[in-house]
Amino acid sequence: MVVDGHVGTGSGSGEPESSDSLRTFGAVVQALREFQGLSREEFGDLVGFSKHTVASVELGRRMPDVDFVEAAERALGNTGALRRGAEYLERQPGLAAWFRRWANLEKAAITLYTYECRMIPGLLQTEAYARQLFIDELPPLNDEQIEANWAARAERQKLLRERPNTAFSFIIEEHVLLRRTGGTQVTRAAIDHLLDVGELRNVEIQIMPLVRRAHAGLHGPMQLLETPKHKWFAYMEAPESGQLISDAKAISVLQMRYARMRSQALTPEDSASLLRQMRGDL
């Protein structure tokens, strides 16, 4: 099973080099732009991005976000080529192909909601906890793949502290911690980390109690985010696949479910008390 959108696809950390898919996508954008007789600056004005951003996309140095793809599609004839091509873009080692577009949206999100019933969410995992998940992968990962996975996850986790104006909300099932993934010491450190991150002003962590008569999250894990332009996206993951959702009606349903879960889970204060109790019981 792929855990939290990660697979072993390479090594290293930080911003990787351009890929063939990015260069190909950029070349198509450039060809369509030139066919329309537009300069990079003129095209940038049409799509709402700077000429420097346009150049970075065309040269394959930048992963285009959803807003860029949609605006470029409209400006360059609405052929559908850019939308379809964007689905195959690859860039960051350690991230599954279907997760990359979501990870790119995460970087600029102003609101991010996460409900998880299988494991501690990737943005909140300690290194020891994450490595245990990678070790448990089937088929087994090699050392290079594990290192790439952790590098990608650690890079994503910087969002919590580097984006203090982004509101992060997490709902985690109590049984995720009762499982003691990685053993007692790993679980103790994981709980300490949750308590530490939960002190950040932009982070809210709630625990869904083990016993709960009504539960709006029985459909499984979900993530929701809001872009700086106040557009909402959702992401749902299953083994070996993931679905990025932009349909407003579907997102509205997921928002209702998440809002209900927030009322059903323990408050952040009570959640912290439960975490401290659970740590003391280890």
C-alpha positions as YAML, in Angstrom:
chain: A
units: angstrom
residues:
- id: 1
  name: MET
  ca: [0.00, 0.00, 0.00]
- id: 2
  name: VAL
  ca: [1.18, 3.53, -0.72]
- id: 3
  name: VAL
  ca: [1.13, 5.56, 2.48]
- id: 4
  name: ASP
  ca: [0.11, 9.23, 2.41]
- id: 5
  name: GLY
  ca: [0.87, 9.66, -1.25]
- id: 6
  name: HIS
  ca: [4.46, 8.49, -1.03]
- id: 7
  name: VAL
  ca: [6.37, 5.86, -2.93]
- id: 8
  name: GLY
  ca: [10.06, 5.32, -3.51]
- id: 9
  name: THR
  ca: [10.82, 6.89, -6.87]
- id: 10
  name: GLY
  ca: [14.23, 8.39, -6.33]
- id: 11
  name: SER
  ca: [16.52, 10.03, -3.81]
- id: 12
  name: GLY
  ca: [17.46, 13.45, -2.56]
- id: 13
  name: SER
  ca: [15.57, 16.33, -1.01]
- id: 14
  name: GLY
  ca: [14.48, 19.85, -1.79]
- id: 15
  name: GLU
  ca: [13.51, 20.98, -5.28]
- id: 16
  name: PRO
  ca: [14.48, 18.29, -7.78]
- id: 17
  name: GLU
  ca: [15.63, 18.79, -11.34]
- id: 18
  name: SER
  ca: [13.18, 19.24, -14.18]
- id: 19
  name: SER
  ca: [11.62, 16.10, -15.60]
- id: 20
  name: ASP
  ca: [10.84, 15.07, -19.17]
- id: 21
  name: SER
  ca: [7.13, 15.49, -18.50]
- id: 22
  name: LEU
  ca: [7.58, 19.05, -17.23]
- id: 23
  name: ARG
  ca: [9.72, 20.01, -20.20]
- id: 24
  name: THR
  ca: [7.22, 18.46, -22.61]
- id: 25
  name: PHE
  ca: [4.29, 20.24, -20.97]
- id: 26
  name: GLY
  ca: [6.20, 23.53, -21.06]
- id: 27
  name: ALA
  ca: [7.03, 23.08, -24.72]
- id: 28
  name: VAL
  ca: [3.34, 22.57, -25.52]
- id: 29
  name: VAL
  ca: [2.39, 25.72, -23.60]
- id: 30
  name: GLN
  ca: [5.06, 27.68, -25.47]
- id: 31
  name: ALA
  ca: [4.00, 26.34, -28.87]
- id: 32
  name: LEU
  ca: [0.34, 27.17, -28.24]
- id: 33
  name: ARG
  ca: [1.24, 30.62, -26.92]
- id: 34
  name: GLU
  ca: [3.39, 31.43, -29.94]
- id: 35
  name: PHE
  ca: [0.69, 30.10, -32.26]
- id: 36
  name: GLN
  ca: [-1.65, 32.67, -30.71]
- id: 37
  name: GLY
  ca: [0.97, 35.37, -31.34]
- id: 38
  name: LEU
  ca: [1.36, 36.20, -27.64]
- id: 39
  name: SER
  ca: [4.53, 37.24, -25.84]
- id: 40
  name: ARG
  ca: [5.20, 35.74, -22.42]
- id: 41
  name: GLU
  ca: [4.22, 39.03, -20.82]
- id: 42
  name: GLU
  ca: [0.96, 39.25, -22.80]
- id: 43
  name: PHE
  ca: [0.13, 35.64, -22.01]
- id: 44
  name: GLY
  ca: [0.97, 36.23, -18.36]
- id: 45
  name: ASP
  ca: [-1.50, 39.12, -18.23]
- id: 46
  name: LEU
  ca: [-4.20, 36.86, -19.67]
- id: 47
  name: VAL
  ca: [-3.68, 34.02, -17.19]
- id: 48
  name: GLY
  ca: [-2.85, 36.14, -14.13]
- id: 49
  name: PHE
  ca: [0.78, 35.08, -13.72]
- id: 50
  name: SER
  ca: [4.04, 36.95, -14.22]
- id: 51
  name: LYS
  ca: [6.12, 36.51, -17.36]
- id: 52
  name: HIS
  ca: [8.80, 34.94, -15.14]
- id: 53
  name: THR
  ca: [6.34, 32.26, -13.99]
- id: 54
  name: VAL
  ca: [5.33, 31.64, -17.59]
- id: 55
  name: ALA
  ca: [9.00, 31.26, -18.55]
- id: 56
  name: SER
  ca: [9.64, 28.83, -15.67]
- id: 57
  name: VAL
  ca: [6.71, 26.65, -16.74]
- id: 58
  name: GLU
  ca: [7.69, 26.72, -20.41]
- id: 59
  name: LEU
  ca: [11.27, 25.77, -19.58]
- id: 60
  name: GLY
  ca: [10.13, 22.89, -17.37]
- id: 61
  name: ARG
  ca: [11.53, 24.40, -14.18]
- id: 62
  name: ARG
  ca: [8.19, 24.90, -12.41]
- id: 63
  name: MET
  ca: [5.29, 22.59, -11.71]
- id: 64
  name: PRO
  ca: [2.18, 24.46, -12.95]
- id: 65
  name: ASP
  ca: [-0.57, 24.67, -10.37]
- id: 66
  name: VAL
  ca: [-4.23, 24.01, -11.11]
- id: 67
  name: ASP
  ca: [-5.03, 27.71, -11.57]
- id: 68
  name: PHE
  ca: [-2.27, 28.10, -14.16]
- id: 69
  name: VAL
  ca: [-3.42, 25.03, -16.11]
- id: 70
  name: GLU
  ca: [-7.06, 26.13, -16.15]
- id: 71
  name: ALA
  ca: [-6.27, 29.73, -17.11]
- id: 72
  name: ALA
  ca: [-3.82, 28.64, -19.81]
- id: 73
  name: GLU
  ca: [-6.35, 26.18, -21.19]
- id: 74
  name: ARG
  ca: [-8.93, 28.95, -21.57]
- id: 75
  name: ALA
  ca: [-6.44, 31.39, -23.07]
- id: 76
  name: LEU
  ca: [-5.02, 28.91, -25.59]
- id: 77
  name: GLY
  ca: [-8.11, 27.52, -27.23]
- id: 78
  name: ASN
  ca: [-9.75, 25.19, -24.69]
- id: 79
  name: THR
  ca: [-8.53, 22.10, -26.55]
- id: 80
  name: GLY
  ca: [-8.23, 20.03, -23.36]
- id: 81
  name: ALA
  ca: [-4.60, 19.23, -24.17]
- id: 82
  name: LEU
  ca: [-3.16, 21.09, -21.20]
- id: 83
  name: ARG
  ca: [-5.65, 19.61, -18.72]
- id: 84
  name: ARG
  ca: [-4.91, 16.10, -19.90]
- id: 85
  name: GLY
  ca: [-1.18, 16.71, -20.06]
- id: 86
  name: ALA
  ca: [-1.08, 18.07, -16.50]
- id: 87
  name: GLU
  ca: [-2.30, 14.73, -15.19]
- id: 88
  name: TYR
  ca: [1.01, 13.12, -16.21]
- id: 89
  name: LEU
  ca: [3.41, 15.69, -14.78]
- id: 90
  name: GLU
  ca: [6.13, 14.31, -12.53]
- id: 91
  name: ARG
  ca: [8.63, 16.16, -10.45]
- id: 92
  name: GLN
  ca: [9.21, 15.41, -6.81]
- id: 93
  name: PRO
  ca: [10.97, 12.16, -5.85]
- id: 94
  name: GLY
  ca: [9.26, 10.28, -3.04]
- id: 95
  name: LEU
  ca: [5.76, 11.36, -4.05]
- id: 96
  name: ALA
  ca: [3.35, 9.13, -5.91]
- id: 97
  name: ALA
  ca: [2.30, 10.49, -9.29]
- id: 98
  name: TRP
  ca: [-1.34, 10.93, -8.28]
- id: 99
  name: PHE
  ca: [-0.31, 12.83, -5.12]
- id: 100
  name: ARG
  ca: [1.96, 15.41, -6.77]
- id: 101
  name: ARG
  ca: [-0.79, 17.81, -7.85]
- id: 102
  name: TRP
  ca: [-2.25, 17.78, -4.34]
- id: 103
  name: ALA
  ca: [1.19, 18.35, -2.78]
- id: 104
  name: ASN
  ca: [1.64, 21.32, -5.11]
- id: 105
  name: LEU
  ca: [-1.69, 22.78, -3.98]
- id: 106
  name: GLU
  ca: [-0.70, 22.24, -0.33]
- id: 107
  name: LYS
  ca: [2.23, 24.61, -0.69]
- id: 108
  name: ALA
  ca: [-0.02, 27.63, -1.21]
- id: 109
  name: ALA
  ca: [-3.15, 26.59, 0.71]
- id: 110
  name: ILE
  ca: [-4.61, 29.03, 3.23]
- id: 111
  name: THR
  ca: [-6.77, 26.33, 4.85]
- id: 112
  name: LEU
  ca: [-6.01, 22.62, 5.09]
- id: 113
  name: TYR
  ca: [-8.26, 20.01, 6.71]
- id: 114
  name: THR
  ca: [-7.18, 16.41, 7.23]
- id: 115
  name: TYR
  ca: [-9.11, 13.43, 8.61]
- id: 116
  name: GLU
  ca: [-7.14, 10.21, 9.05]
- id: 117
  name: CYS
  ca: [-8.26, 6.83, 10.39]
- id: 118
  name: ARG
  ca: [-5.32, 4.66, 9.27]
- id: 119
  name: MET
  ca: [-2.21, 6.38, 10.58]
- id: 120
  name: ILE
  ca: [-0.87, 9.66, 11.91]
- id: 121
  name: PRO
  ca: [-1.13, 12.11, 8.96]
- id: 122
  name: GLY
  ca: [2.09, 12.60, 7.03]
- id: 123
  name: LEU
  ca: [2.39, 16.27, 8.02]
- id: 124
  name: LEU
  ca: [2.44, 15.21, 11.69]
- id: 125
  name: GLN
  ca: [4.65, 12.11, 11.59]
- id: 126
  name: THR
  ca: [7.98, 11.80, 13.36]
- id: 127
  name: GLU
  ca: [10.88, 10.39, 11.40]
- id: 128
  name: ALA
  ca: [10.86, 7.13, 13.37]
- id: 129
  name: TYR
  ca: [7.11, 6.67, 12.83]
- id: 130
  name: ALA
  ca: [7.36, 7.41, 9.11]
- id: 131
  name: ARG
  ca: [10.31, 5.06, 8.65]
- id: 132
  name: GLN
  ca: [8.33, 2.26, 10.28]
- id: 133
  name: LEU
  ca: [5.59, 2.79, 7.69]
- id: 134
  name: PHE
  ca: [8.15, 2.69, 4.88]
- id: 135
  name: ILE
  ca: [9.74, -0.48, 6.29]
- id: 136
  name: ASP
  ca: [6.31, -2.14, 6.38]
- id: 137
  name: GLU
  ca: [5.64, -1.42, 2.68]
- id: 138
  name: LEU
  ca: [4.93, -4.32, 0.35]
- id: 139
  name: PRO
  ca: [6.59, -4.98, -1.96]
- id: 140
  name: PRO
  ca: [9.57, -3.96, 0.19]
- id: 141
  name: LEU
  ca: [11.36, -0.67, -0.47]
- id: 142
  name: ASN
  ca: [15.12, -0.43, -0.75]
- id: 143
  name: ASP
  ca: [17.21, 1.99, 1.32]
- id: 144
  name: GLU
  ca: [17.32, 4.60, -1.44]
- id: 145
  name: GLN
  ca: [13.54, 4.59, -1.75]
- id: 146
  name: ILE
  ca: [13.06, 4.92, 2.01]
- id: 147
  name: GLU
  ca: [15.44, 7.89, 2.13]
- id: 148
  name: ALA
  ca: [13.59, 9.56, -0.78]
- id: 149
  name: ASN
  ca: [10.26, 9.00, 0.96]
- id: 150
  name: TRP
  ca: [11.45, 10.55, 4.21]
- id: 151
  name: ALA
  ca: [13.12, 13.50, 2.43]
- id: 152
  name: ALA
  ca: [9.85, 14.27, 0.63]
- id: 153
  name: ARG
  ca: [7.80, 13.96, 3.80]
- id: 154
  name: ALA
  ca: [10.16, 16.11, 5.86]
- id: 155
  name: GLU
  ca: [10.03, 18.77, 3.14]
- id: 156
  name: ARG
  ca: [6.22, 18.79, 3.25]
- id: 157
  name: GLN
  ca: [6.21, 19.10, 7.03]
- id: 158
  name: LYS
  ca: [7.94, 22.47, 6.81]
- id: 159
  name: LEU
  ca: [4.57, 23.89, 5.77]
- id: 160
  name: LEU
  ca: [3.32, 23.83, 9.36]
- id: 161
  name: ARG
  ca: [5.95, 26.32, 10.54]
- id: 162
  name: GLU
  ca: [6.73, 28.16, 7.31]
- id: 163
  name: ARG
  ca: [3.08, 29.08, 6.65]
- id: 164
  name: PRO
  ca: [1.87, 30.56, 9.97]
- id: 165
  name: ASN
  ca: [-1.11, 32.19, 8.25]
- id: 166
  name: THR
  ca: [-2.41, 28.86, 6.96]
- id: 167
  name: ALA
  ca: [-5.04, 27.24, 9.19]
- id: 168
  name: PHE
  ca: [-4.34, 23.52, 9.65]
- id: 169
  name: SER
  ca: [-6.98, 21.23, 11.15]
- id: 170
  name: PHE
  ca: [-6.40, 17.54, 11.84]
- id: 171
  name: ILE
  ca: [-8.83, 14.89, 13.10]
- id: 172
  name: ILE
  ca: [-7.15, 11.62, 14.06]
- id: 173
  name: GLU
  ca: [-8.79, 8.43, 15.29]
- id: 174
  name: GLU
  ca: [-7.78, 7.40, 18.81]
- id: 175
  name: HIS
  ca: [-7.12, 3.81, 17.71]
- id: 176
  name: VAL
  ca: [-4.31, 5.03, 15.42]
- id: 177
  name: LEU
  ca: [-2.23, 5.70, 18.53]
- id: 178
  name: LEU
  ca: [-3.46, 2.69, 20.49]
- id: 179
  name: ARG
  ca: [-1.97, 0.48, 17.77]
- id: 180
  name: ARG
  ca: [1.54, 1.57, 18.87]
- id: 181
  name: THR
  ca: [3.01, 1.49, 15.38]
- id: 182
  name: GLY
  ca: [6.77, 1.12, 15.69]
- id: 183
  name: GLY
  ca: [6.59, 0.14, 19.36]
- id: 184
  name: THR
  ca: [6.21, 1.96, 22.66]
- id: 185
  name: GLN
  ca: [9.11, 4.40, 22.28]
- id: 186
  name: VAL
  ca: [8.09, 5.42, 18.77]
- id: 187
  name: THR
  ca: [4.49, 5.94, 19.90]
- id: 188
  name: ARG
  ca: [5.58, 7.96, 22.95]
- id: 189
  name: ALA
  ca: [7.69, 10.24, 20.73]
- id: 190
  name: ALA
  ca: [4.82, 10.50, 18.23]
- id: 191
  name: ILE
  ca: [2.43, 11.66, 20.96]
- id: 192
  name: ASP
  ca: [5.00, 14.18, 22.23]
- id: 193
  name: HIS
  ca: [5.29, 15.52, 18.70]
- id: 194
  name: LEU
  ca: [1.50, 15.86, 18.35]
- id: 195
  name: LEU
  ca: [1.36, 17.77, 21.62]
- id: 196
  name: ASP
  ca: [4.21, 20.02, 20.50]
- id: 197
  name: VAL
  ca: [2.76, 20.79, 17.05]
- id: 198
  name: GLY
  ca: [-0.68, 21.29, 18.59]
- id: 199
  name: GLU
  ca: [0.72, 24.30, 20.46]
- id: 200
  name: LEU
  ca: [1.21, 26.20, 17.20]
- id: 201
  name: ARG
  ca: [-1.40, 28.94, 16.74]
- id: 202
  name: ASN
  ca: [-2.20, 27.81, 13.19]
- id: 203
  name: VAL
  ca: [-2.61, 24.10, 14.02]
- id: 204
  name: GLU
  ca: [-5.64, 22.41, 15.56]
- id: 205
  name: ILE
  ca: [-5.49, 18.70, 16.43]
- id: 206
  name: GLN
  ca: [-8.59, 16.78, 17.50]
- id: 207
  name: ILE
  ca: [-8.86, 13.14, 18.50]
- id: 208
  name: MET
  ca: [-11.91, 11.12, 17.52]
- id: 209
  name: PRO
  ca: [-12.71, 8.89, 20.52]
- id: 210
  name: LEU
  ca: [-12.55, 5.14, 20.16]
- id: 211
  name: VAL
  ca: [-16.18, 4.87, 21.27]
- id: 212
  name: ARG
  ca: [-18.52, 7.14, 19.34]
- id: 213
  name: ARG
  ca: [-22.17, 6.34, 18.66]
- id: 214
  name: ALA
  ca: [-22.37, 8.56, 15.56]
- id: 215
  name: HIS
  ca: [-19.46, 9.15, 13.19]
- id: 216
  name: ALA
  ca: [-19.57, 11.18, 9.95]
- id: 217
  name: GLY
  ca: [-16.21, 9.87, 8.75]
- id: 218
  name: LEU
  ca: [-17.02, 6.25, 8.06]
- id: 219
  name: HIS
  ca: [-16.40, 6.78, 4.34]
- id: 220
  name: GLY
  ca: [-12.67, 6.97, 5.08]
- id: 221
  name: PRO
  ca: [-9.79, 9.46, 5.11]
- id: 222
  name: MET
  ca: [-10.14, 12.81, 3.39]
- id: 223
  name: GLN
  ca: [-8.31, 16.07, 2.89]
- id: 224
  name: LEU
  ca: [-9.71, 19.47, 1.97]
- id: 225
  name: LEU
  ca: [-7.91, 22.69, 1.17]
- id: 226
  name: GLU
  ca: [-8.65, 26.28, 0.22]
- id: 227
  name: THR
  ca: [-6.43, 28.17, -2.24]
- id: 228
  name: PRO
  ca: [-5.48, 31.87, -1.93]
- id: 229
  name: LYS
  ca: [-8.21, 32.51, -4.54]
- id: 230
  name: HIS
  ca: [-10.71, 30.81, -2.18]
- id: 231
  name: LYS
  ca: [-11.27, 27.80, -4.39]
- id: 232
  name: TRP
  ca: [-11.64, 24.46, -2.59]
- id: 233
  name: PHE
  ca: [-10.15, 21.11, -3.57]
- id: 234
  name: ALA
  ca: [-10.37, 17.69, -1.95]
- id: 235
  name: TYR
  ca: [-8.17, 14.63, -2.04]
- id: 236
  name: MET
  ca: [-9.05, 11.04, -1.21]
- id: 237
  name: GLU
  ca: [-6.57, 8.18, -1.29]
- id: 238
  name: ALA
  ca: [-6.80, 4.42, -1.61]
- id: 239
  name: PRO
  ca: [-4.10, 1.77, -2.09]
- id: 240
  name: GLU
  ca: [-2.17, 2.50, -5.32]
- id: 241
  name: SER
  ca: [-4.46, 5.38, -6.31]
- id: 242
  name: GLY
  ca: [-5.69, 8.81, -5.35]
- id: 243
  name: GLN
  ca: [-8.41, 11.20, -6.47]
- id: 244
  name: LEU
  ca: [-8.10, 14.99, -6.68]
- id: 245
  name: ILE
  ca: [-11.61, 16.47, -6.52]
- id: 246
  name: SER
  ca: [-12.55, 19.93, -7.79]
- id: 247
  name: ASP
  ca: [-16.31, 19.47, -8.30]
- id: 248
  name: ALA
  ca: [-18.06, 22.00, -6.06]
- id: 249
  name: LYS
  ca: [-21.00, 19.71, -5.24]
- id: 250
  name: ALA
  ca: [-18.76, 16.83, -4.17]
- id: 251
  name: ILE
  ca: [-16.59, 19.17, -2.09]
- id: 252
  name: SER
  ca: [-19.65, 20.60, -0.38]
- id: 253
  name: VAL
  ca: [-20.60, 17.10, 0.80]
- id: 254
  name: LEU
  ca: [-17.08, 16.49, 2.12]
- id: 255
  name: GLN
  ca: [-17.09, 19.85, 3.90]
- id: 256
  name: MET
  ca: [-20.35, 18.91, 5.63]
- id: 257
  name: ARG
  ca: [-18.84, 15.61, 6.73]
- id: 258
  name: TYR
  ca: [-15.72, 17.27, 8.04]
- id: 259
  name: ALA
  ca: [-17.71, 19.92, 9.91]
- id: 260
  name: ARG
  ca: [-19.79, 17.20, 11.54]
- id: 261
  name: MET
  ca: [-16.65, 15.29, 12.53]
- id: 262
  name: ARG
  ca: [-15.20, 18.39, 14.15]
- id: 263
  name: SER
  ca: [-18.26, 18.52, 16.39]
- id: 264
  name: GLN
  ca: [-18.05, 14.78, 17.12]
- id: 265
  name: ALA
  ca: [-14.33, 14.70, 17.95]
- id: 266
  name: LEU
  ca: [-12.89, 15.88, 21.25]
- id: 267
  name: THR
  ca: [-12.06, 19.58, 21.48]
- id: 268
  name: PRO
  ca: [-8.38, 20.47, 20.96]
- id: 269
  name: GLU
  ca: [-7.99, 20.97, 24.71]
- id: 270
  name: ASP
  ca: [-9.65, 17.64, 25.58]
- id: 271
  name: SER
  ca: [-7.68, 15.97, 22.80]
- id: 272
  name: ALA
  ca: [-4.42, 17.20, 24.33]
- id: 273
  name: SER
  ca: [-5.53, 15.87, 27.72]
- id: 274
  name: LEU
  ca: [-6.29, 12.47, 26.20]
- id: 275
  name: LEU
  ca: [-2.91, 12.41, 24.45]
- id: 276
  name: ARG
  ca: [-1.13, 13.14, 27.72]
- id: 277
  name: GLN
  ca: [-3.14, 10.38, 29.40]
- id: 278
  name: MET
  ca: [-2.30, 7.94, 26.61]
- id: 279
  name: ARG
  ca: [1.38, 8.82, 26.88]
- id: 280
  name: GLY
  ca: [1.30, 8.20, 30.62]
- id: 281
  name: ASP
  ca: [-0.24, 4.78, 30.04]
- id: 282
  name: LEU
  ca: [2.63, 3.67, 27.79]
...
